[in-house]
Tab-separated table of C-alpha atoms in Angstrom:
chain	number	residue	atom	x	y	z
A	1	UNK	CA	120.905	149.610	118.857
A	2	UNK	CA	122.210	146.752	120.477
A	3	UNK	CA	122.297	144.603	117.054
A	4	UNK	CA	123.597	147.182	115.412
A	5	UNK	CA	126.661	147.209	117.983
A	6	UNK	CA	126.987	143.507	117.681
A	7	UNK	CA	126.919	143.629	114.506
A	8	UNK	CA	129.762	145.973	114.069
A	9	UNK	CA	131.868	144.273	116.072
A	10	UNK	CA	131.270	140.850	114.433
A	11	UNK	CA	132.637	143.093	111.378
A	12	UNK	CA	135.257	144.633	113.136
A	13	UNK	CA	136.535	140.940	114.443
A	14	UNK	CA	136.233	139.023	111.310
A	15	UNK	CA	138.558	142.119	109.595
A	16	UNK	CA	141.118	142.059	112.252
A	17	UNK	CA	140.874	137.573	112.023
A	18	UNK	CA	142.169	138.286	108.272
A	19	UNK	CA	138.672	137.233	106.594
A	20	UNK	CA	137.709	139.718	104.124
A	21	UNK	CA	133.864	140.378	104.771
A	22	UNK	CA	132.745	140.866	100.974
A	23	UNK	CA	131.965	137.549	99.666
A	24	UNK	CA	131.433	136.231	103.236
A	25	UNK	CA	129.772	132.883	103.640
A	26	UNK	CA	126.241	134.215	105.025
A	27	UNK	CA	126.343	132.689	108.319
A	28	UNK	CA	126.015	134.567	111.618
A	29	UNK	CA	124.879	134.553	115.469
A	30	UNK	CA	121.974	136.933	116.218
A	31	UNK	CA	121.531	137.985	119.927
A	32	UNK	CA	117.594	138.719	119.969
A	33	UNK	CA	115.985	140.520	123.338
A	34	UNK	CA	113.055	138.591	124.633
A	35	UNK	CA	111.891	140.525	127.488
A	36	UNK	CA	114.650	140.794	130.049
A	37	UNK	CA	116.657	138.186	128.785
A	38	UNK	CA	118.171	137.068	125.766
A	39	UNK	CA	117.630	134.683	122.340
A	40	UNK	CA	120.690	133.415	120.940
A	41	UNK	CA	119.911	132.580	117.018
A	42	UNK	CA	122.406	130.989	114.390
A	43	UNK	CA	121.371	132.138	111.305
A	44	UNK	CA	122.619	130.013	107.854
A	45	UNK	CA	121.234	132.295	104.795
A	46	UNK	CA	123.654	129.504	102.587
A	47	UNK	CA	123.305	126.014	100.837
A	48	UNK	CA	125.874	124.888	103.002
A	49	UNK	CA	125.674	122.586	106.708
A	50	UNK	CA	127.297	124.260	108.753
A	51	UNK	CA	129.003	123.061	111.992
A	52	UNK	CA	129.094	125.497	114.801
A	53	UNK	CA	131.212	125.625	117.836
A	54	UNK	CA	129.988	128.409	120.518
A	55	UNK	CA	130.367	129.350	123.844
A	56	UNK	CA	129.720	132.451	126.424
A	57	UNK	CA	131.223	134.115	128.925
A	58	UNK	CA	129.802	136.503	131.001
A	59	UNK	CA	129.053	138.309	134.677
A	60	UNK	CA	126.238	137.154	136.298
A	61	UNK	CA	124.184	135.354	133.665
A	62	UNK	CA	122.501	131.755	133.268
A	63	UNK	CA	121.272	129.819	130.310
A	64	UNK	CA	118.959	127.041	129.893
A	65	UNK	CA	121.427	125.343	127.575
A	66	UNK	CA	124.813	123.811	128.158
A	67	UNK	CA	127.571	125.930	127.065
A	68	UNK	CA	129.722	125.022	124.890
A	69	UNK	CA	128.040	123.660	122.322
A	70	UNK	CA	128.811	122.252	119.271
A	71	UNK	CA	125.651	122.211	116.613
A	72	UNK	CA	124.987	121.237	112.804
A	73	UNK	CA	123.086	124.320	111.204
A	74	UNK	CA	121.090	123.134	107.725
A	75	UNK	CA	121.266	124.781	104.989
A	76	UNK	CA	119.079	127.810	104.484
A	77	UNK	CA	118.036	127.388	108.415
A	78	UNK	CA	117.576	129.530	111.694
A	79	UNK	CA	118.328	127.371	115.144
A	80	UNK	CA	117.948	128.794	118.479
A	81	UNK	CA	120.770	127.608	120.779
A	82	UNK	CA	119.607	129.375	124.024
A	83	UNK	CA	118.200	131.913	126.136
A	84	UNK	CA	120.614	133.842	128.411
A	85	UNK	CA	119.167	135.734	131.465
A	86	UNK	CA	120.401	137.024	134.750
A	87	UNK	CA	121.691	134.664	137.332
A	88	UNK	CA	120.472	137.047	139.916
A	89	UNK	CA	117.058	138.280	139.145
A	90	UNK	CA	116.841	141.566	139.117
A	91	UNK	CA	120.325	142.673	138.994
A	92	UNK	CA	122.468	143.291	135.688
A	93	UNK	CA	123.926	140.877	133.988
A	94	UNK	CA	126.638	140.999	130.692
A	95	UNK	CA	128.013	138.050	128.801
A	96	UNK	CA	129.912	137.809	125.271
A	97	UNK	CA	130.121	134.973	122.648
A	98	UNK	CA	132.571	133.258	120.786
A	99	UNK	CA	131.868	131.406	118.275
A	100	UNK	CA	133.509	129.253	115.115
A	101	UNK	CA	132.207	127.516	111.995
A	102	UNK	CA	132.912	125.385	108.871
A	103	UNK	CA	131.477	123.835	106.400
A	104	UNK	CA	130.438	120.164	106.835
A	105	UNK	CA	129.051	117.685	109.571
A	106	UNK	CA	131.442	117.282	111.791
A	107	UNK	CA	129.493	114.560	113.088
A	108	UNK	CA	129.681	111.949	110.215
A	109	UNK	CA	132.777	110.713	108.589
A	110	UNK	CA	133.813	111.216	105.437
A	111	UNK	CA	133.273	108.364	102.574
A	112	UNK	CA	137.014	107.166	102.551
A	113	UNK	CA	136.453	104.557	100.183
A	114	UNK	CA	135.549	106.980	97.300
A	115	UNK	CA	137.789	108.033	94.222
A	116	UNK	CA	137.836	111.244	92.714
A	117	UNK	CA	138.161	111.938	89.010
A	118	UNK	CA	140.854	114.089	88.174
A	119	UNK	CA	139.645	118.040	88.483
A	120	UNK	CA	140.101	119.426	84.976
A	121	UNK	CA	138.298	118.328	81.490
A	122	UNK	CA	138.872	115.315	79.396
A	123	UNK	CA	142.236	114.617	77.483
A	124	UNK	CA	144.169	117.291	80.054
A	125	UNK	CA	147.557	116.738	81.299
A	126	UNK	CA	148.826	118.119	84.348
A	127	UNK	CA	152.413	117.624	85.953
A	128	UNK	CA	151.392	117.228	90.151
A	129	UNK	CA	153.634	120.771	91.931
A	130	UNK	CA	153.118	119.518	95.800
A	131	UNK	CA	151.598	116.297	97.146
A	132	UNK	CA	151.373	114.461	100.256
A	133	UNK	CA	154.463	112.564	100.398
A	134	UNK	CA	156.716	115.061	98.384
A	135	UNK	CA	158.737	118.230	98.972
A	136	UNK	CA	156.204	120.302	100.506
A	137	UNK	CA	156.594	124.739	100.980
A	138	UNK	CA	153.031	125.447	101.440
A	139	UNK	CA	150.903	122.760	102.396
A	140	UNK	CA	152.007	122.686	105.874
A	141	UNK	CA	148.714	123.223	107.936
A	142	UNK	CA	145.991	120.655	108.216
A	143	UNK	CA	143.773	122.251	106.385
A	144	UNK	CA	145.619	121.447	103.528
A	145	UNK	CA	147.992	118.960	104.580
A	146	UNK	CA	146.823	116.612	102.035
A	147	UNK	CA	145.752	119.165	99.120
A	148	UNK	CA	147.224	118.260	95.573
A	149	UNK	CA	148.734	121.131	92.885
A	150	UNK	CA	148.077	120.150	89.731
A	151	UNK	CA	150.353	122.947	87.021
A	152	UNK	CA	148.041	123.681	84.196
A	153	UNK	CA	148.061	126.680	82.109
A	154	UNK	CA	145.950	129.732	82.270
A	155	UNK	CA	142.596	129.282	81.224
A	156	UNK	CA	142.155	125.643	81.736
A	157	UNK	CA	138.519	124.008	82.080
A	158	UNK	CA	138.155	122.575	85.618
A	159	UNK	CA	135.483	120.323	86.306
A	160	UNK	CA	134.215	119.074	89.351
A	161	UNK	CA	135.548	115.857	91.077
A	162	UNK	CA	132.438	114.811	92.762
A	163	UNK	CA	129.235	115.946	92.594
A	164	UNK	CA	127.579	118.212	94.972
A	165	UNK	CA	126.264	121.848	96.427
A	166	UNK	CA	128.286	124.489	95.059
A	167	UNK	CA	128.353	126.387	98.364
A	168	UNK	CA	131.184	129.562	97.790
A	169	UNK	CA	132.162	131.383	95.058
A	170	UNK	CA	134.698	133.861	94.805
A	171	UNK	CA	135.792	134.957	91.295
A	172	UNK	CA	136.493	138.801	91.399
A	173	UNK	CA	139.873	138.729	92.894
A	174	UNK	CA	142.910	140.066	89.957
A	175	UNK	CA	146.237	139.637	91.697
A	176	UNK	CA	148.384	136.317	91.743
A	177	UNK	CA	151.865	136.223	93.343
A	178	UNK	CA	154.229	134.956	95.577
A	179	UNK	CA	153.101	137.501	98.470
A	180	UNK	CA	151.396	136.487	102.115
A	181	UNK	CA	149.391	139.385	101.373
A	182	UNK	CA	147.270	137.874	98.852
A	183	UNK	CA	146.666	134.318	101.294
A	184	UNK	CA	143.068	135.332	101.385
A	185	UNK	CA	142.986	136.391	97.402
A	186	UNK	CA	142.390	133.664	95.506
A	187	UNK	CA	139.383	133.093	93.588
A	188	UNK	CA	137.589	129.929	94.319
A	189	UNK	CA	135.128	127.195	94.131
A	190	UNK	CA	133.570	125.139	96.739
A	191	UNK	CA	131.050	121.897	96.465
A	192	UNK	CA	129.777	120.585	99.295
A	193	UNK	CA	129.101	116.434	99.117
A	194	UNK	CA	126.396	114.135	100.317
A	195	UNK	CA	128.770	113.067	103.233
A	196	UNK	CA	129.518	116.227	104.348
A	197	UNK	CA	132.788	117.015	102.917
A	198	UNK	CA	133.873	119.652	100.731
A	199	UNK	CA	135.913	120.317	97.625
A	200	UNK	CA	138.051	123.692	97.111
A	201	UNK	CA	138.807	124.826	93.685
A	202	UNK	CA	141.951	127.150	93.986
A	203	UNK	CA	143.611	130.173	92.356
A	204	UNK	CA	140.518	130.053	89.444
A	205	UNK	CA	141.003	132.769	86.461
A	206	UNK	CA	139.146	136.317	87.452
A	207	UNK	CA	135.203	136.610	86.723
A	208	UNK	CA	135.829	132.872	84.853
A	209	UNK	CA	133.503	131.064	87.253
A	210	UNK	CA	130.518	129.428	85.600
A	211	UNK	CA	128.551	128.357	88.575
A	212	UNK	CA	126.721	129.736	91.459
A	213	UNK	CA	126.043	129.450	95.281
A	214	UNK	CA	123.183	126.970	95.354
A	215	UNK	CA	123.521	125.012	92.526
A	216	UNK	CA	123.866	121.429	92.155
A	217	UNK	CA	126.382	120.354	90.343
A	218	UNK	CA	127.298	116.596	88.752
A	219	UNK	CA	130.802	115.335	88.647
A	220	UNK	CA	132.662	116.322	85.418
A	221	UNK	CA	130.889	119.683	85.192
A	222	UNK	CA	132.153	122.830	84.011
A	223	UNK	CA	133.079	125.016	87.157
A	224	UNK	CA	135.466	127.761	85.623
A	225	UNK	CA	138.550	128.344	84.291
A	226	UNK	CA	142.158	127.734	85.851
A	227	UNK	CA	144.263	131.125	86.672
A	228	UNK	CA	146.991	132.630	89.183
A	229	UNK	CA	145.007	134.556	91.623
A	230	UNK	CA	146.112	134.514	95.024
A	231	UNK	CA	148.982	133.120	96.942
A	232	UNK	CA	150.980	131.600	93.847
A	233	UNK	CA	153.941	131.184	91.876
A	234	UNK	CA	152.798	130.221	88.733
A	235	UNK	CA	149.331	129.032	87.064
A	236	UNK	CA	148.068	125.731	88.764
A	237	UNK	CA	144.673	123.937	90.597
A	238	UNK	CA	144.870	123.691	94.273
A	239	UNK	CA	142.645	121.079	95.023
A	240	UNK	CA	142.076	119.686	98.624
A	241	UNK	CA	138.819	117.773	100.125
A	242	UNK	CA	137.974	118.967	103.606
A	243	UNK	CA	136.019	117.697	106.725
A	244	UNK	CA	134.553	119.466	109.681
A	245	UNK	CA	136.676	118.822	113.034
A	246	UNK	CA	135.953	120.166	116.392
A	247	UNK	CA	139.402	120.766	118.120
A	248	UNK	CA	139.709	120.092	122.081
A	249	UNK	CA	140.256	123.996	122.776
A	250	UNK	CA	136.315	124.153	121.039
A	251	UNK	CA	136.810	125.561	117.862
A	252	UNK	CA	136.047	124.216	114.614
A	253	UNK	CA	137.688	123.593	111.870
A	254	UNK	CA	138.351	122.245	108.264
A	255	UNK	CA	140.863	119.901	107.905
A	256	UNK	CA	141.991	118.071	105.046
A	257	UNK	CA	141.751	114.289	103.665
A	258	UNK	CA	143.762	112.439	101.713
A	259	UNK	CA	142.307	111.957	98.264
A	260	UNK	CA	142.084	108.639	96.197
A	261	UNK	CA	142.045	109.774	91.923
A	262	UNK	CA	140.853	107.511	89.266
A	263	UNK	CA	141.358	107.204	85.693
A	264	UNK	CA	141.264	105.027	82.426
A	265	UNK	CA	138.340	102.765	81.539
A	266	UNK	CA	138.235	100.511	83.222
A	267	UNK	CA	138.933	102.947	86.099
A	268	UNK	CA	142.705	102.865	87.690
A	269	UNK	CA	142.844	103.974	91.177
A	270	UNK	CA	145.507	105.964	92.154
A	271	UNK	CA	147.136	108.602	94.511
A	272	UNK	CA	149.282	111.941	93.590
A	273	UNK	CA	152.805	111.736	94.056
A	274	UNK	CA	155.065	114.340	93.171
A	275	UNK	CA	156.206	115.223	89.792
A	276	UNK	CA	154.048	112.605	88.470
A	277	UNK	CA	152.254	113.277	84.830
A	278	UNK	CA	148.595	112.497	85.255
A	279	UNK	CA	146.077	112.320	81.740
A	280	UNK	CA	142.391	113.022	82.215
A	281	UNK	CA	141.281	110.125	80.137
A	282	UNK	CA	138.263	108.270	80.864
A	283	UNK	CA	138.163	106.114	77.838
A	284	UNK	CA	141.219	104.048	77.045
A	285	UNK	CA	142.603	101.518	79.125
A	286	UNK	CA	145.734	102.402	81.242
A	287	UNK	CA	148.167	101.870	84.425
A	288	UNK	CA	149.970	104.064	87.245
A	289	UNK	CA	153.393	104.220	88.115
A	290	UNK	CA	154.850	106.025	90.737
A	291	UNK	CA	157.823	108.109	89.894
A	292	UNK	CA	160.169	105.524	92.600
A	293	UNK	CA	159.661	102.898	89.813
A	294	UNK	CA	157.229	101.034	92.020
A	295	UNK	CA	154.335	99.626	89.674
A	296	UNK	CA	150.459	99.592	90.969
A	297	UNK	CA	147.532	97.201	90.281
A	298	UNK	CA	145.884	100.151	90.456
A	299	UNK	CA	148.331	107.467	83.309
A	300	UNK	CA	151.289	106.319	82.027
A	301	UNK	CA	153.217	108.530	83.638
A	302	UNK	CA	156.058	110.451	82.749
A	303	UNK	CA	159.304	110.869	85.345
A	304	UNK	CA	160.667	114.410	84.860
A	305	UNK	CA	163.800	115.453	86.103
A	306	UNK	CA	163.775	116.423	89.708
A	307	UNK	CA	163.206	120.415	89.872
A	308	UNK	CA	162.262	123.193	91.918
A	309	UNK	CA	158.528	123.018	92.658
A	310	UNK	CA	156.518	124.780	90.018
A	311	UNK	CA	154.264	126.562	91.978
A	312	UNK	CA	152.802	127.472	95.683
A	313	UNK	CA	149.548	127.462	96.950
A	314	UNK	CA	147.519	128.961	100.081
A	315	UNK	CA	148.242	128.197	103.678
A	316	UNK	CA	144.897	129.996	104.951
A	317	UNK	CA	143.521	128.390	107.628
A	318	UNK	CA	139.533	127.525	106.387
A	319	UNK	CA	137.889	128.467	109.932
A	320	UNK	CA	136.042	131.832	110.635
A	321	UNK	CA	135.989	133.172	114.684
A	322	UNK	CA	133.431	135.729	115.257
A	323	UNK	CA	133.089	137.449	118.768
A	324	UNK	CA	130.014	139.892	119.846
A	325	UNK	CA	129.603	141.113	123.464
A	326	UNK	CA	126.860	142.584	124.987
A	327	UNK	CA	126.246	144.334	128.246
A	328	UNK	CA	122.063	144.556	129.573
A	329	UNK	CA	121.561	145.740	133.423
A	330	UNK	CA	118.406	144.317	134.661
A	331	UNK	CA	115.582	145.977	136.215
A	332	UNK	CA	114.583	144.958	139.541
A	333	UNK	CA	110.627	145.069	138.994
A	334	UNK	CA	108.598	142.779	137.257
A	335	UNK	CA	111.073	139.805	136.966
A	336	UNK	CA	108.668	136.834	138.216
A	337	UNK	CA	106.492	137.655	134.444
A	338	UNK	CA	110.206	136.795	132.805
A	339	UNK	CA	110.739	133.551	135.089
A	340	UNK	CA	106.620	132.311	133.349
A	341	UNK	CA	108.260	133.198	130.066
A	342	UNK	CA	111.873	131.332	130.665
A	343	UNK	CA	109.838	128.125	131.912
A	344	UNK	CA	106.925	128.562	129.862
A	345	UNK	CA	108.208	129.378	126.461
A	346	UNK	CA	105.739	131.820	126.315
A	347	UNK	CA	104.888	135.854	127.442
A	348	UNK	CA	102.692	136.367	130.458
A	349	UNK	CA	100.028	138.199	128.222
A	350	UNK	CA	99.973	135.204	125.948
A	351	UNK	CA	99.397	132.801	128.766
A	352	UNK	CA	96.014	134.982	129.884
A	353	UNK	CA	94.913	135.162	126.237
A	354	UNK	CA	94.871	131.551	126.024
A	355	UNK	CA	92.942	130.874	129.477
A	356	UNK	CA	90.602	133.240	128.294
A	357	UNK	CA	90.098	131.848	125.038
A	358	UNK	CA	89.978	128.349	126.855
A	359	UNK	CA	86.904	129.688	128.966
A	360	UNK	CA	85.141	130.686	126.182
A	361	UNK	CA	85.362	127.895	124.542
A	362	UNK	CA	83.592	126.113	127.518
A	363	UNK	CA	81.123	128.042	127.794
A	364	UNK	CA	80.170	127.793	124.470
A	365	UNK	CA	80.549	124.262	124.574
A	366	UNK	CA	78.323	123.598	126.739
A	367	UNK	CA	75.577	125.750	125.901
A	368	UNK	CA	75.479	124.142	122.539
A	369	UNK	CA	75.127	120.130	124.656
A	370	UNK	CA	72.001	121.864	126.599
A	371	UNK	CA	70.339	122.190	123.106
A	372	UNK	CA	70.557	118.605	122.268
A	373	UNK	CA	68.971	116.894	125.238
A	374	UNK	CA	65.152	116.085	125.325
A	375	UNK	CA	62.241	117.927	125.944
A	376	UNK	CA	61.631	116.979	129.370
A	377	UNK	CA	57.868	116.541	131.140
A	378	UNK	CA	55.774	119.484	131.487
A	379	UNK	CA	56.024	121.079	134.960
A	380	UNK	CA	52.840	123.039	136.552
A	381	UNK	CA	53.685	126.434	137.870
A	382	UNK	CA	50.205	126.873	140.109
A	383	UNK	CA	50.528	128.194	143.147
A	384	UNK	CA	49.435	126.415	146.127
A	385	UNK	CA	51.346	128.640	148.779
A	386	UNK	CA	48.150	129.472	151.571
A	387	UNK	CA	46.308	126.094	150.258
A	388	UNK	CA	44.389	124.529	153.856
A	389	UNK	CA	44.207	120.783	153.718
A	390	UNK	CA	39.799	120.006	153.767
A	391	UNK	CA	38.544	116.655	153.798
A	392	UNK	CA	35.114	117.656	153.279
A	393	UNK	CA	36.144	119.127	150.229
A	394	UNK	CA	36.257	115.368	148.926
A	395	UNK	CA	33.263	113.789	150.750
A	396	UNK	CA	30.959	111.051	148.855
A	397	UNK	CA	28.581	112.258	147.056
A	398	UNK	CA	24.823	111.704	148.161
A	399	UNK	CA	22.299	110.333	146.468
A	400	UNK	CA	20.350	113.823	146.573
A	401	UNK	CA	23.418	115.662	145.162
């Protein structure tokens, strides 16, 4: 009953935080009795690391681990983080947690020296919408502070950028518009890289997602198709790289990084800038200039006339905040069998079991050594209790006798 609670009230919080629960990332706390106290359990069913920040708050209780905490949950993996218990042993106790996650390590940096390849097949064109540096309407959060909009039509292959562990997928949202209400609606991709960063795929076509949760994907792979789902003004890629950060207030979140493109053969490094014409072509030689005139050492590009931005793109903050409380009162008997367990890591009746075993494992131990010694001297069991001392009995014999 108590999971069941918690568990509705995870629900309940992650509905009223504006995070639709279908198509959740499967990640989740667990609050597991143990006896009079309790096991707190973060559970990743995903192929994504996770980074967890989680604390408690409570009447009453103690824990044998530090709290907060910040942890890195593997993919596919159950962790315990710690046992809570009443301070007070054998009164009632009640405590709630708080918790936060994202995807990545917040613990490693990201690989700033790498490139990207542009997101979207071979012999594409795409005119850059918003871009760090330019007139920016949406991108005004850190989560996507340095995300790039590249306008391509409806229906456009988009490949990844970088390989990696295709670790979301949402593809069965319909609607596209320039309405707050659809923030959360977009259908999406997201690869997860060696270094811990991630890649979202924005505003994808509906049910036009190739991949799947799981699988590993190599850079210029087929991941979908390019629509106007979500948050959006017009058909375009939002693409943005991401990194794990823990914040001082102990929540964790993705934020983005700026991204580095290449193109041409040999490859031309180069950033985004706004309005700027960029070619996915990997064969042919080629240069970058930036639309101020400035040239690069490292598309031609084409300068458009200055316009109004040709599309907008999400603003959600990438973070998930989960809350579950529970209230236990304590019983005041048999609390010193819970202290064995705390310190022990084990129940009372296990503890026996295994002293008992231990005994009989003695025993039989050394029964078996008695049957390989020696046979030892014979020993005569006569019985000489009464027996009187005569010396006559050993006289010298006579001559006559």
């Amino acid at each position: 009953m108590i999971l069941l609670v918690a568990g509705f009230i995870a629900a309940a919080s992650a509905i009223a935080a504006g995070h639709p629960v279908q198509g959740a990332y499967p990640f989740r706390i667990e609050t597991k009795a143990a006896g009079r106290e309790y096991r707190l359990v973060a559970v990743n069913s995903g192929p994504a690391t996770i980074t967890l920040a989680a604390q408690i708050k409570g009447e009453n209780f103690a824990s044998d681990h530090s709290w907060p905490l910040v942890e890195v949950i593997p993919p596919n993996a159950s962790q315990e983080l710690g046992r809570v218990f009443a301070a007070t042993r054998g009164q009632g106790f009640r405590f709630t947690t708080r918790y936060s996650h994202a995807f990545g390590d917040a613990r490693r940096p990201p690989d700033s020296a790498l490139a990207y390849r542009l997101p979207f097949a071979d012999g594409v064109r795409s005119q850059v919408g918003q871009a760090p540096g330019g007139e920016i309407t949406t991108h005004t959060g850190k989560e996507s502070l340095y995300a790039v909009d590249f306008t391509v039509p409806e229906q456009t292959p988009v490949v990844a950028a970088r390989g990696g562990t295709v670790v979301e997928v949402k593809d069965w949202f319909t609607e596209g518009g320039p309405n707050p209400d659809l923030l959360d609606k977009a259908n999406i991709v997201t690869v997860q890289h060696g270094d811990g960063s991630t890649a979202q795929y924005v505003h994808l076509a509906t049910n036009a997602i190739v991949v799947r949760p799981g699988q590993v994907v190599t850079q210029g792979q087929l991941l979908g198709y390019s629509g106007n789902t979500g948050y959006s003004s017009g058909p375009h890629l939002h693409f943005a790289v991401t990194q794990a950060v823990v914040y001082p207030d102990g929540t964790v979140h993705q934020d983005s990084l700026p991204i580095a493109f290449y193109a041409f053969n040999p490859s031309v490094r180069f950033e985004a800038r706004q309005n700027m014409v960029v070619a996915a072509d990997y064969s042919s030689p080629g240069k970058v200039v930036y639309p101020e005139g400035k040239r690069e050492i490292v598309v031609a590009m084409a300068q458009p006339a200055p316009g109004p931005l040709p599309a907008e793109s999400t603003n959600t903050p990438r973070v998930t905040s989960q809350e579950v409380g529970i209230s236990i009162e304590a019983e005041p008997q048999g609390s010193w069998a819970d202290d064995i367990e705390r310190e022990t890591g084990y129940p009372l009746w296990a503890l026996v079991c295994a002293i008992a075993a231990l005994f009989i494992i003695v025993r039989l131990v050394a029964e078996f050594l008695d049957t390989l010694k020696p046979p030892g001297v014979a020993i005569r069991t006569e019985n000489w209790r009464g027996a009187v001392y005569n010396p006559r009995e050993f006289r010298r014999p006579r001559d006559s006798d």
